[in-house]
Coordinates of C-alpha atoms and ligand atoms in Angstrom, one line a residue:
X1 CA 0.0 0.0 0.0
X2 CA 1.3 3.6 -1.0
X3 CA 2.3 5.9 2.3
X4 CA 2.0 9.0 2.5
X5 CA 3.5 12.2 4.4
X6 CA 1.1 14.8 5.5
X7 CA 2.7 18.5 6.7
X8 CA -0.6 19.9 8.4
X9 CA -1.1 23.5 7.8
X10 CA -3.7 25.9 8.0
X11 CA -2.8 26.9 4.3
X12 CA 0.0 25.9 1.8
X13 CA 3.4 28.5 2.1
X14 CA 3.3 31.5 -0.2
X15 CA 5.5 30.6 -3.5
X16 CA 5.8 33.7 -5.0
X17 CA 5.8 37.2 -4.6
X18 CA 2.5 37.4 -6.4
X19 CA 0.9 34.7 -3.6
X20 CA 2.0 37.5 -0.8
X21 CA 0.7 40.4 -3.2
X22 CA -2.8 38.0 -3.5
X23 CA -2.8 37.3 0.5
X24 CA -1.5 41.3 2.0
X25 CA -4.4 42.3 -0.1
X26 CA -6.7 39.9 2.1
X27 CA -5.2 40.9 4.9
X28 CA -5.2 44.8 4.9
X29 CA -8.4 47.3 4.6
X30 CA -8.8 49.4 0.9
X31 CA -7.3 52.3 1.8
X32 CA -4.0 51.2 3.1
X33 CA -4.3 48.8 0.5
X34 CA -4.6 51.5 -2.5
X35 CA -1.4 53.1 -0.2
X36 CA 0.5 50.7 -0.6
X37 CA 0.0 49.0 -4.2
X38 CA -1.1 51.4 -6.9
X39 CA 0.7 54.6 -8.5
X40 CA 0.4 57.9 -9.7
X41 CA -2.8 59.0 -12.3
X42 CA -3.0 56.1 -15.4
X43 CA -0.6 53.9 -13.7
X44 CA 1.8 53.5 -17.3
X45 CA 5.0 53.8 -15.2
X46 CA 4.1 51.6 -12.6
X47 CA 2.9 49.0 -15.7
X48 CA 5.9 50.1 -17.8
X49 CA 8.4 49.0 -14.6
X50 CA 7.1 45.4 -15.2
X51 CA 6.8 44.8 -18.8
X52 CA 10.4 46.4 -18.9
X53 CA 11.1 42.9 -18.0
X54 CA 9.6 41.0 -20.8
X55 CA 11.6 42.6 -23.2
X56 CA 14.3 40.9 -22.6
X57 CA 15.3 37.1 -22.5
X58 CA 18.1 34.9 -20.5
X59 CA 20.5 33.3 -22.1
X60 CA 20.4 29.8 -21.5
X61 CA 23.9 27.7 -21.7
X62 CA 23.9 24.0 -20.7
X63 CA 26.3 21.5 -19.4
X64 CA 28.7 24.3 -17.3
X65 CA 29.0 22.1 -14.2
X66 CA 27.9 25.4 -12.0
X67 CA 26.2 23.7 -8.7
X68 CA 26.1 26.6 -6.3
X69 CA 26.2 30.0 -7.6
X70 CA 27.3 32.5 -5.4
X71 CA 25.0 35.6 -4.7
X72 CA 27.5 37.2 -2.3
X73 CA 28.3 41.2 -3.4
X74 CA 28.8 44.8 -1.8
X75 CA 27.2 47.8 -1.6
X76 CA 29.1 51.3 -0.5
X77 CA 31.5 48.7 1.1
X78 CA 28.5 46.9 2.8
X79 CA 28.9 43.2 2.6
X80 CA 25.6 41.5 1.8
X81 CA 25.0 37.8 1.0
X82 CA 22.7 38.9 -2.2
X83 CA 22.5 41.8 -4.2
X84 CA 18.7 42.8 -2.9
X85 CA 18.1 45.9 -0.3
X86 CA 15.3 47.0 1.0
X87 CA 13.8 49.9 -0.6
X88 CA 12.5 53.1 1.6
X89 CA 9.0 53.0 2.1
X90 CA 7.2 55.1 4.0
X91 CA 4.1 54.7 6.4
X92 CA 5.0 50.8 6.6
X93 CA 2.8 50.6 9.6
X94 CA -0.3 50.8 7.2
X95 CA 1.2 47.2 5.8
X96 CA 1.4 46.2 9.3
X97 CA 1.8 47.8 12.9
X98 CA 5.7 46.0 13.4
X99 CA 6.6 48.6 10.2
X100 CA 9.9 49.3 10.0
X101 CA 11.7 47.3 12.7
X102 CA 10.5 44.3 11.3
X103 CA 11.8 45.7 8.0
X104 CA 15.0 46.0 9.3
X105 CA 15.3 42.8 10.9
X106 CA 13.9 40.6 8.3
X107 CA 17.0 42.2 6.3
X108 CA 19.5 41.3 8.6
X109 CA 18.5 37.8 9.1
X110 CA 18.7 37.5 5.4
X111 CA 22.0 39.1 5.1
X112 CA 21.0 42.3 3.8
X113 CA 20.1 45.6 4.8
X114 CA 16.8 48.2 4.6
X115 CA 16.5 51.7 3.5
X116 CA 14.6 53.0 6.3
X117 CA 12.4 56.1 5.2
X118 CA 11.9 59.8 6.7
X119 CA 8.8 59.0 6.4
X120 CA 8.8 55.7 8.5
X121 CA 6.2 54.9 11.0
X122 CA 9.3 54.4 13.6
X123 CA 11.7 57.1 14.1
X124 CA 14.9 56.7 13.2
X125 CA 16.0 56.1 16.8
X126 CA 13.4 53.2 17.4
X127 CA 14.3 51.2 14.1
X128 CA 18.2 51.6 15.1
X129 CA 17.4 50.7 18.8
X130 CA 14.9 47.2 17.4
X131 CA 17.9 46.5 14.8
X132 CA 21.1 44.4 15.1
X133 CA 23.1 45.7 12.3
X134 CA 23.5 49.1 10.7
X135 CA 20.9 50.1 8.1
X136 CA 20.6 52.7 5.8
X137 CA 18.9 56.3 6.4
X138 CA 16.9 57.7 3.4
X139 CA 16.2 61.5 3.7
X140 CA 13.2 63.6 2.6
X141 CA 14.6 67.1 3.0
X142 CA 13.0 69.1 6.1
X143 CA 10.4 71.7 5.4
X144 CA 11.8 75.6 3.8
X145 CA 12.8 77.8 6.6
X146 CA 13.2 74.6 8.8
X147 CA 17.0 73.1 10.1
X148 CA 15.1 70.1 10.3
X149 CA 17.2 68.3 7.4
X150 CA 20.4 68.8 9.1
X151 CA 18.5 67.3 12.1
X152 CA 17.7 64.6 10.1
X153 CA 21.3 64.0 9.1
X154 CA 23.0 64.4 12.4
X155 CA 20.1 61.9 14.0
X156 CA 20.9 59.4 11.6
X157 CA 24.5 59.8 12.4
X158 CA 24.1 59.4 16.0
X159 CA 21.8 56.7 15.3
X160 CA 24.8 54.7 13.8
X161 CA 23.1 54.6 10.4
X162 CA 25.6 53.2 7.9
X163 CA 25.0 55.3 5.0
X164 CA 22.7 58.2 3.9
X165 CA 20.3 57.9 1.0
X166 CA 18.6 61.3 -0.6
X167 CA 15.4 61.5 -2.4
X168 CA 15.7 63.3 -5.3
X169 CA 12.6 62.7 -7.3
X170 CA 9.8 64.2 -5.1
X171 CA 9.6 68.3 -5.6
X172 CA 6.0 67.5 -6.0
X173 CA 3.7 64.4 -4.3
X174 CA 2.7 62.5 -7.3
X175 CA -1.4 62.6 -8.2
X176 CA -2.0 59.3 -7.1
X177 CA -5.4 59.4 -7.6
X178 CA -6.1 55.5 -6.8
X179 CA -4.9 56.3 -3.4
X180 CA -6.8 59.1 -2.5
X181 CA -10.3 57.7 -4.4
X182 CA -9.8 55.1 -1.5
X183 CA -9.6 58.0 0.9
X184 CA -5.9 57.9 1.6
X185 CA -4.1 61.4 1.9
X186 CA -2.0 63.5 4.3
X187 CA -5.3 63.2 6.6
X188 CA -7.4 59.9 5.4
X189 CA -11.1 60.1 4.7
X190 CA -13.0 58.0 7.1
X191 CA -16.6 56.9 5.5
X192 CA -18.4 54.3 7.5
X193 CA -17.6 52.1 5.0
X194 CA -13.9 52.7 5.5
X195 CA -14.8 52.2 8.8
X196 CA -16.6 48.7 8.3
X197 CA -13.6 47.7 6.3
X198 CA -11.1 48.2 8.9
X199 CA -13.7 46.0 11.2
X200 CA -13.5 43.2 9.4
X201 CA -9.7 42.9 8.8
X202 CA -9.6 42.8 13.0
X203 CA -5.7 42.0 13.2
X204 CA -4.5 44.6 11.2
X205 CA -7.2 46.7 13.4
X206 CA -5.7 45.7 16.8
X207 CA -2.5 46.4 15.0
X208 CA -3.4 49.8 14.9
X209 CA -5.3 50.1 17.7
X210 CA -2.5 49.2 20.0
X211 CA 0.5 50.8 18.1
X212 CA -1.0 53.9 16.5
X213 CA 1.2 53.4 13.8
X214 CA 0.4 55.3 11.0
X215 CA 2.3 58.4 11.1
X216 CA 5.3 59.6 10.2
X217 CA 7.3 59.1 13.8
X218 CA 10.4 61.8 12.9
X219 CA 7.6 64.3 12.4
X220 CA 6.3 63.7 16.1
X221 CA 7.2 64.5 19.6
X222 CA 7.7 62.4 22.2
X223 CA 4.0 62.2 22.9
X224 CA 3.5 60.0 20.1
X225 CA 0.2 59.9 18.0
X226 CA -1.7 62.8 19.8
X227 CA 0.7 64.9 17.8
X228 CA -0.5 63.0 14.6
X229 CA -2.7 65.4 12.1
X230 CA 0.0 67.9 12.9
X231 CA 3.2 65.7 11.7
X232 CA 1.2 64.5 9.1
X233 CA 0.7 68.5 7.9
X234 CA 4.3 68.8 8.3
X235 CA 5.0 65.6 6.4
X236 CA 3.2 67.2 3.5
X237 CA 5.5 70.2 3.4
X238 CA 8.4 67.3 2.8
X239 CA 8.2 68.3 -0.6
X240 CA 10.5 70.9 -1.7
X241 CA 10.5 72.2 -5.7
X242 CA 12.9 74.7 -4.5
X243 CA 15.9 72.0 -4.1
X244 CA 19.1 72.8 -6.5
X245 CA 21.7 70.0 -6.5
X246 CA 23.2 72.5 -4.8
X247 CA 21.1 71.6 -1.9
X248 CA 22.3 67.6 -2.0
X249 CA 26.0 69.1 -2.2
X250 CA 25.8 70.1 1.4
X251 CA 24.1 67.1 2.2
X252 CA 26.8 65.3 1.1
X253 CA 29.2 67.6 3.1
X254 CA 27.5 66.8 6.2
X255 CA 27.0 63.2 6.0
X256 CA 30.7 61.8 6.3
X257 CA 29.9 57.9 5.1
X258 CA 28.5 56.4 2.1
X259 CA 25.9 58.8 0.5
X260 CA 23.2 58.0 -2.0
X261 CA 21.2 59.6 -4.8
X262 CA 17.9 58.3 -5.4
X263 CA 15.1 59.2 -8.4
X264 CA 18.0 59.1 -11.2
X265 CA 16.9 58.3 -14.2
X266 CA 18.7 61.0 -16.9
X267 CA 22.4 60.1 -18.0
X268 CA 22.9 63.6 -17.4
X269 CA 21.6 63.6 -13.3
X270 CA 23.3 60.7 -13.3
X271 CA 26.7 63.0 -14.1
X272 CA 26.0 65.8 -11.9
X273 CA 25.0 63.1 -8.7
X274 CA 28.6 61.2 -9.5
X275 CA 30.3 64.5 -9.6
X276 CA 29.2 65.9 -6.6
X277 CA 30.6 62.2 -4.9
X278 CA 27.5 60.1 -4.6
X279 CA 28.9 56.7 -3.8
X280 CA 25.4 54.9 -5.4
X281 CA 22.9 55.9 -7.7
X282 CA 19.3 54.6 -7.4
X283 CA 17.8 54.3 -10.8
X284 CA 14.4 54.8 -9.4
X285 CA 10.8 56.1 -10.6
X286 CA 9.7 55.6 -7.1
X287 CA 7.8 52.6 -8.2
X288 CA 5.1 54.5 -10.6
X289 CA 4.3 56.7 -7.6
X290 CA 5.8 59.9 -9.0
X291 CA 5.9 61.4 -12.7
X292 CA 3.5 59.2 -14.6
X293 CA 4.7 58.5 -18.4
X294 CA 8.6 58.2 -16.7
X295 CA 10.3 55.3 -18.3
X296 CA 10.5 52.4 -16.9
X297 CA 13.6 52.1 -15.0
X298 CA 14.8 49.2 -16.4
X299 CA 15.3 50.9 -19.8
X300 CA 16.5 53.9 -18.3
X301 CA 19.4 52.0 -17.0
X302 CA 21.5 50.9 -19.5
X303 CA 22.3 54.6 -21.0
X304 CA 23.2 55.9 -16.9
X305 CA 25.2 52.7 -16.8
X306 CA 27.3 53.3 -19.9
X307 CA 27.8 56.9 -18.5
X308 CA 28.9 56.3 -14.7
X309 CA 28.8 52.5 -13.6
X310 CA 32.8 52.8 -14.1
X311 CA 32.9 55.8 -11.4
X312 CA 30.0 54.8 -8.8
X313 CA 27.6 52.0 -7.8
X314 CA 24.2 51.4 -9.7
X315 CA 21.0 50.1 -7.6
X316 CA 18.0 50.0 -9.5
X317 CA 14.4 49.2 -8.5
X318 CA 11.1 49.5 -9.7
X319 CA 9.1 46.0 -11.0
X320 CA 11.6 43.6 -9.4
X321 CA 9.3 40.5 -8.5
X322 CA 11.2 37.5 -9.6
X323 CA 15.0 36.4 -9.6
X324 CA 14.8 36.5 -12.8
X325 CA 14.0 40.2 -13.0
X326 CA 17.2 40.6 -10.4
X327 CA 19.7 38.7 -12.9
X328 CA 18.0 40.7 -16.0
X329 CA 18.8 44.2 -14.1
X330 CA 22.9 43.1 -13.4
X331 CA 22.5 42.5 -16.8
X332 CA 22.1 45.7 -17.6
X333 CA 24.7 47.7 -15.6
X334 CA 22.8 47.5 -11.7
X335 CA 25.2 46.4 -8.8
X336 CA 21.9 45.5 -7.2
X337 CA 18.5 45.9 -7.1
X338 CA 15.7 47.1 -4.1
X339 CA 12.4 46.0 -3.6
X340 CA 9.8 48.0 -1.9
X341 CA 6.2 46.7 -2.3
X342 CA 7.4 43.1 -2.3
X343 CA 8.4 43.1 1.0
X344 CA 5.2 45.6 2.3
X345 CA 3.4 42.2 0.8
X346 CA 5.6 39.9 3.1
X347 CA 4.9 42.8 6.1
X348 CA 1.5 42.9 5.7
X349 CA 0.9 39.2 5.3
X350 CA 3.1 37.6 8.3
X351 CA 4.8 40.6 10.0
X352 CA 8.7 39.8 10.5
X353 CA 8.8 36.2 9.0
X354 CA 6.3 37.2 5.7
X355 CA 9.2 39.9 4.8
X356 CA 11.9 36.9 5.7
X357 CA 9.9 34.7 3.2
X358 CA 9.6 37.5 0.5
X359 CA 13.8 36.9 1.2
X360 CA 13.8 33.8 0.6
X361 CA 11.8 33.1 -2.4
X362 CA 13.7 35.7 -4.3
X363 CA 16.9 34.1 -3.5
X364 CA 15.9 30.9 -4.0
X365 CA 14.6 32.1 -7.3
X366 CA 18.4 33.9 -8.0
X367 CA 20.0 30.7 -7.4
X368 CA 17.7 28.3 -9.6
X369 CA 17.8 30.9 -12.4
X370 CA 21.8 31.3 -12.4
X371 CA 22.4 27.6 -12.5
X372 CA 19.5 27.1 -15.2
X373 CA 21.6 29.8 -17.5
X374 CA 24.8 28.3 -16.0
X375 CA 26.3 31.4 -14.3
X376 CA 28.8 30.8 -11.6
X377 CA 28.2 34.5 -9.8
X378 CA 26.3 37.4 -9.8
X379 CA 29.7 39.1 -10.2
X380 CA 30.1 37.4 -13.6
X381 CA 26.6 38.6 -15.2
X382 CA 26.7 40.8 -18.1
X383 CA 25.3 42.2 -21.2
X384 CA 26.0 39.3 -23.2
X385 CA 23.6 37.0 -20.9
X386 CA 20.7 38.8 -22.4
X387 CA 18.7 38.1 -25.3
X388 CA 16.5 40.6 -27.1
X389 CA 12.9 38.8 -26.4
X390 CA 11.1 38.1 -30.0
Ligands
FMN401 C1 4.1 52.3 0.0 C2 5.3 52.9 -0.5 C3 5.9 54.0 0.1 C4 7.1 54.5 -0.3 N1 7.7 55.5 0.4 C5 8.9 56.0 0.0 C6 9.6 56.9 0.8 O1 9.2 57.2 1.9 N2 10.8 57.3 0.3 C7 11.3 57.0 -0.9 O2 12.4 57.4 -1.3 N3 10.7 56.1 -1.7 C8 9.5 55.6 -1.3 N4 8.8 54.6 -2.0 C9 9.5 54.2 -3.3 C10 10.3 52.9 -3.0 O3 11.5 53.3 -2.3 C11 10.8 52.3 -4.3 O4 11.4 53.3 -5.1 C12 9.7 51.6 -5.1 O5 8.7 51.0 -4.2 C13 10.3 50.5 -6.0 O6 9.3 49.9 -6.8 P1 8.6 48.5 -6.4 O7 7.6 48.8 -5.3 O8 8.0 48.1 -7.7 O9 9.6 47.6 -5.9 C14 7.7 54.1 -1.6 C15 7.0 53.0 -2.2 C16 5.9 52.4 -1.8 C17 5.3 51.3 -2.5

């Protein structure tokens, strides 16, 4: 008689990113849902990010004897064991009231590190204090008139951040109109069905019951959310049209380690951000959130890469959401790539261990596609491992 061996689970384990996209959905009410998943006005960036992908094919070779490709890189002299950060995002307490620190942590344990945003539902004090390793600071400048970006900078310092990442694309919030026709804004509508929807999603409701975590923490004193509608008002002047890269020179002056540009996607910016010593470039539409009808960041990359990859370090994101999509970007010119809905999906499905999962699918995926095209390293992928799909 044939045996068989049950695992008993309440449900099978996610496989894919898309299987956390299908279950966060599930799990978080429309309006933080709209937050966190759509993009600015017709949505063609945010589409073109992925197709981007399709465009290109893998280049298969056979018979190399490659068993264990190795993922290891570096990043602004960071060592991580695969070339995938976590991008910025802010607000991750509307994915899930352990936001950021689990962020952070879920990084770590998989051997990399997270962007953690100004805009973050922890300060930058609580997400250095919950992490075990040094993670990355990305800075919205302060409000006109305000020192409160140089407060930023020096916080982040003391803070033991290891390296500073600046925003460049935002003079203006993006019109993401999906976001606010679900009644997300700088002060969210509340209909009672809003209301009803939060009510039936009841552990992302006791979430935010008990951790009130769906402001932006730098913005607010040390009394917490009482101060809320004001730091949210205040978040909203984050936005500043007036910035010259003048601006990001000091920046860079006051930060002493690794510095970052992020929102490159002109050859020319590209130039003036290597110039003034950015260590990294992010080639970044801010995931369709921003200037709708931007290119899709994969095809702006190969023409920044062929103007600065031999002077600074390239990280792109924007549509990554397979291993393959990873190997197609170092392909084209990225040292690495970051992911930021992806691992809001793993946030807001399982907390801590969904984000760890998001981990460990896409380097599972890395591994399986580099042995399948017979590439010993991340190190050794190139332009000639892509095809130009028929
Ligand atoms: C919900 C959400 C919030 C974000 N917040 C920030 C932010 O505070 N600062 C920032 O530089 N980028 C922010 N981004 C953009 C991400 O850093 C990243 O560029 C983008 O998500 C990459 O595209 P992907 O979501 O397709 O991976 C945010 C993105 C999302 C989805």
């Amino acid at each position: 008689m044939p045996t068989f061996a049950y695992r008993l689970r309440a449900a099978p384990q996610p496989t894919s990113v898309e299987d956390y996209r299908r279950r966060a959905r599930r799990r978080v009410p429309r309006m933080a849902w709209a937050y966190i998943d759509r993009g600015a006005e017709t949505e063609a960036t945010l589409a073109a990010n992925r197709s981007a992908f399709a465009r290109w094919s893998l280049r298969q070779r056979v018979l190399t004897g490659v068993e264990s490709p190795r993922l290891g890189t570096e990043v602004v002299g960071v060592p991580l064991s695969m070339p995938i950060l976590l991008a910025p995002t802010g607000l991750s307490g509307l994915a899930h009231a352990s936001g950021e620190p689990a962020l952070a942590r879920a990084a770590e344990r998989a051997g990399t590190r997270a962007v953690v945003s100004t805009a973050a539902s922890y300060s930058i004090e609580e997400v250095a204090a919950a992490a075990g390793e040094r993670h990355f600071f990305q800075l919205y400048p302060g409000p006109a008139g305000t020192d409160l970006t140089e407060r930023f900078i020096d916080r982040a310092r003391e803070a033991g951040y290891a390296g500073l990442m600046v925003t460049v694309d935002s003079p203006a919030i993006g019109n993401r109109e999906a976001e606010r026709r679900a009644g997300m804004g700088a002060q969210p509508v509340l209909t009672p069905a809003a209301v009803l929807d939060a009510l039936i999603r009841p552990a992302w409701t006791l979430g935010y019951l008990r951790e009130g975590r769906v402001v932006a923490r730098n913005f607010v004193d040390a009394s917490g959310a009482r101060a809320g509608v004001e730091a949210v008002k205040q978040h909203t002047k984050v936005v500043r049209p007036d910035m010259v890269w003048d601006d990001v020179a000091r920046m860079r002056e006051r930060w002493d380690g690794p510095f970052m540009v992020k929102g490159i996607l002109d050859p020319d910016d590209a130039e003036k951000a290597t110039a003034l010593g950015a260590d990294a470039i992010v080639v970044s539409n801010h995931g369709g959130r921003q200037l709708d009808g931007a290119p899709a960041t994969l095809d702006a990359l190969p023409a920044i890469a062929a103007r600065v990859a031999d002077r600074t370090t390239l990280i792109l994101d924007g549509g990554i959401r397979r291993g393959t999509d990873v190997v197609k970007a170092l392909c084209l010119g990225a040292d690495a790539v970051m992911i930021g809905r992806p691992a809001l999906y793993g946030l807001a499905t399982a907390g801590q261990s969904g984000v760890e999962g998001v981990l460990e699918i896409l380097r599972t995926e890395l591994v399986t596609t580099l042995t399948l095209m017979g590439v010993p390293s991340v190190a050794a992928l190139g332009r000639a491992h892509l095809l130009p799909a028929a």
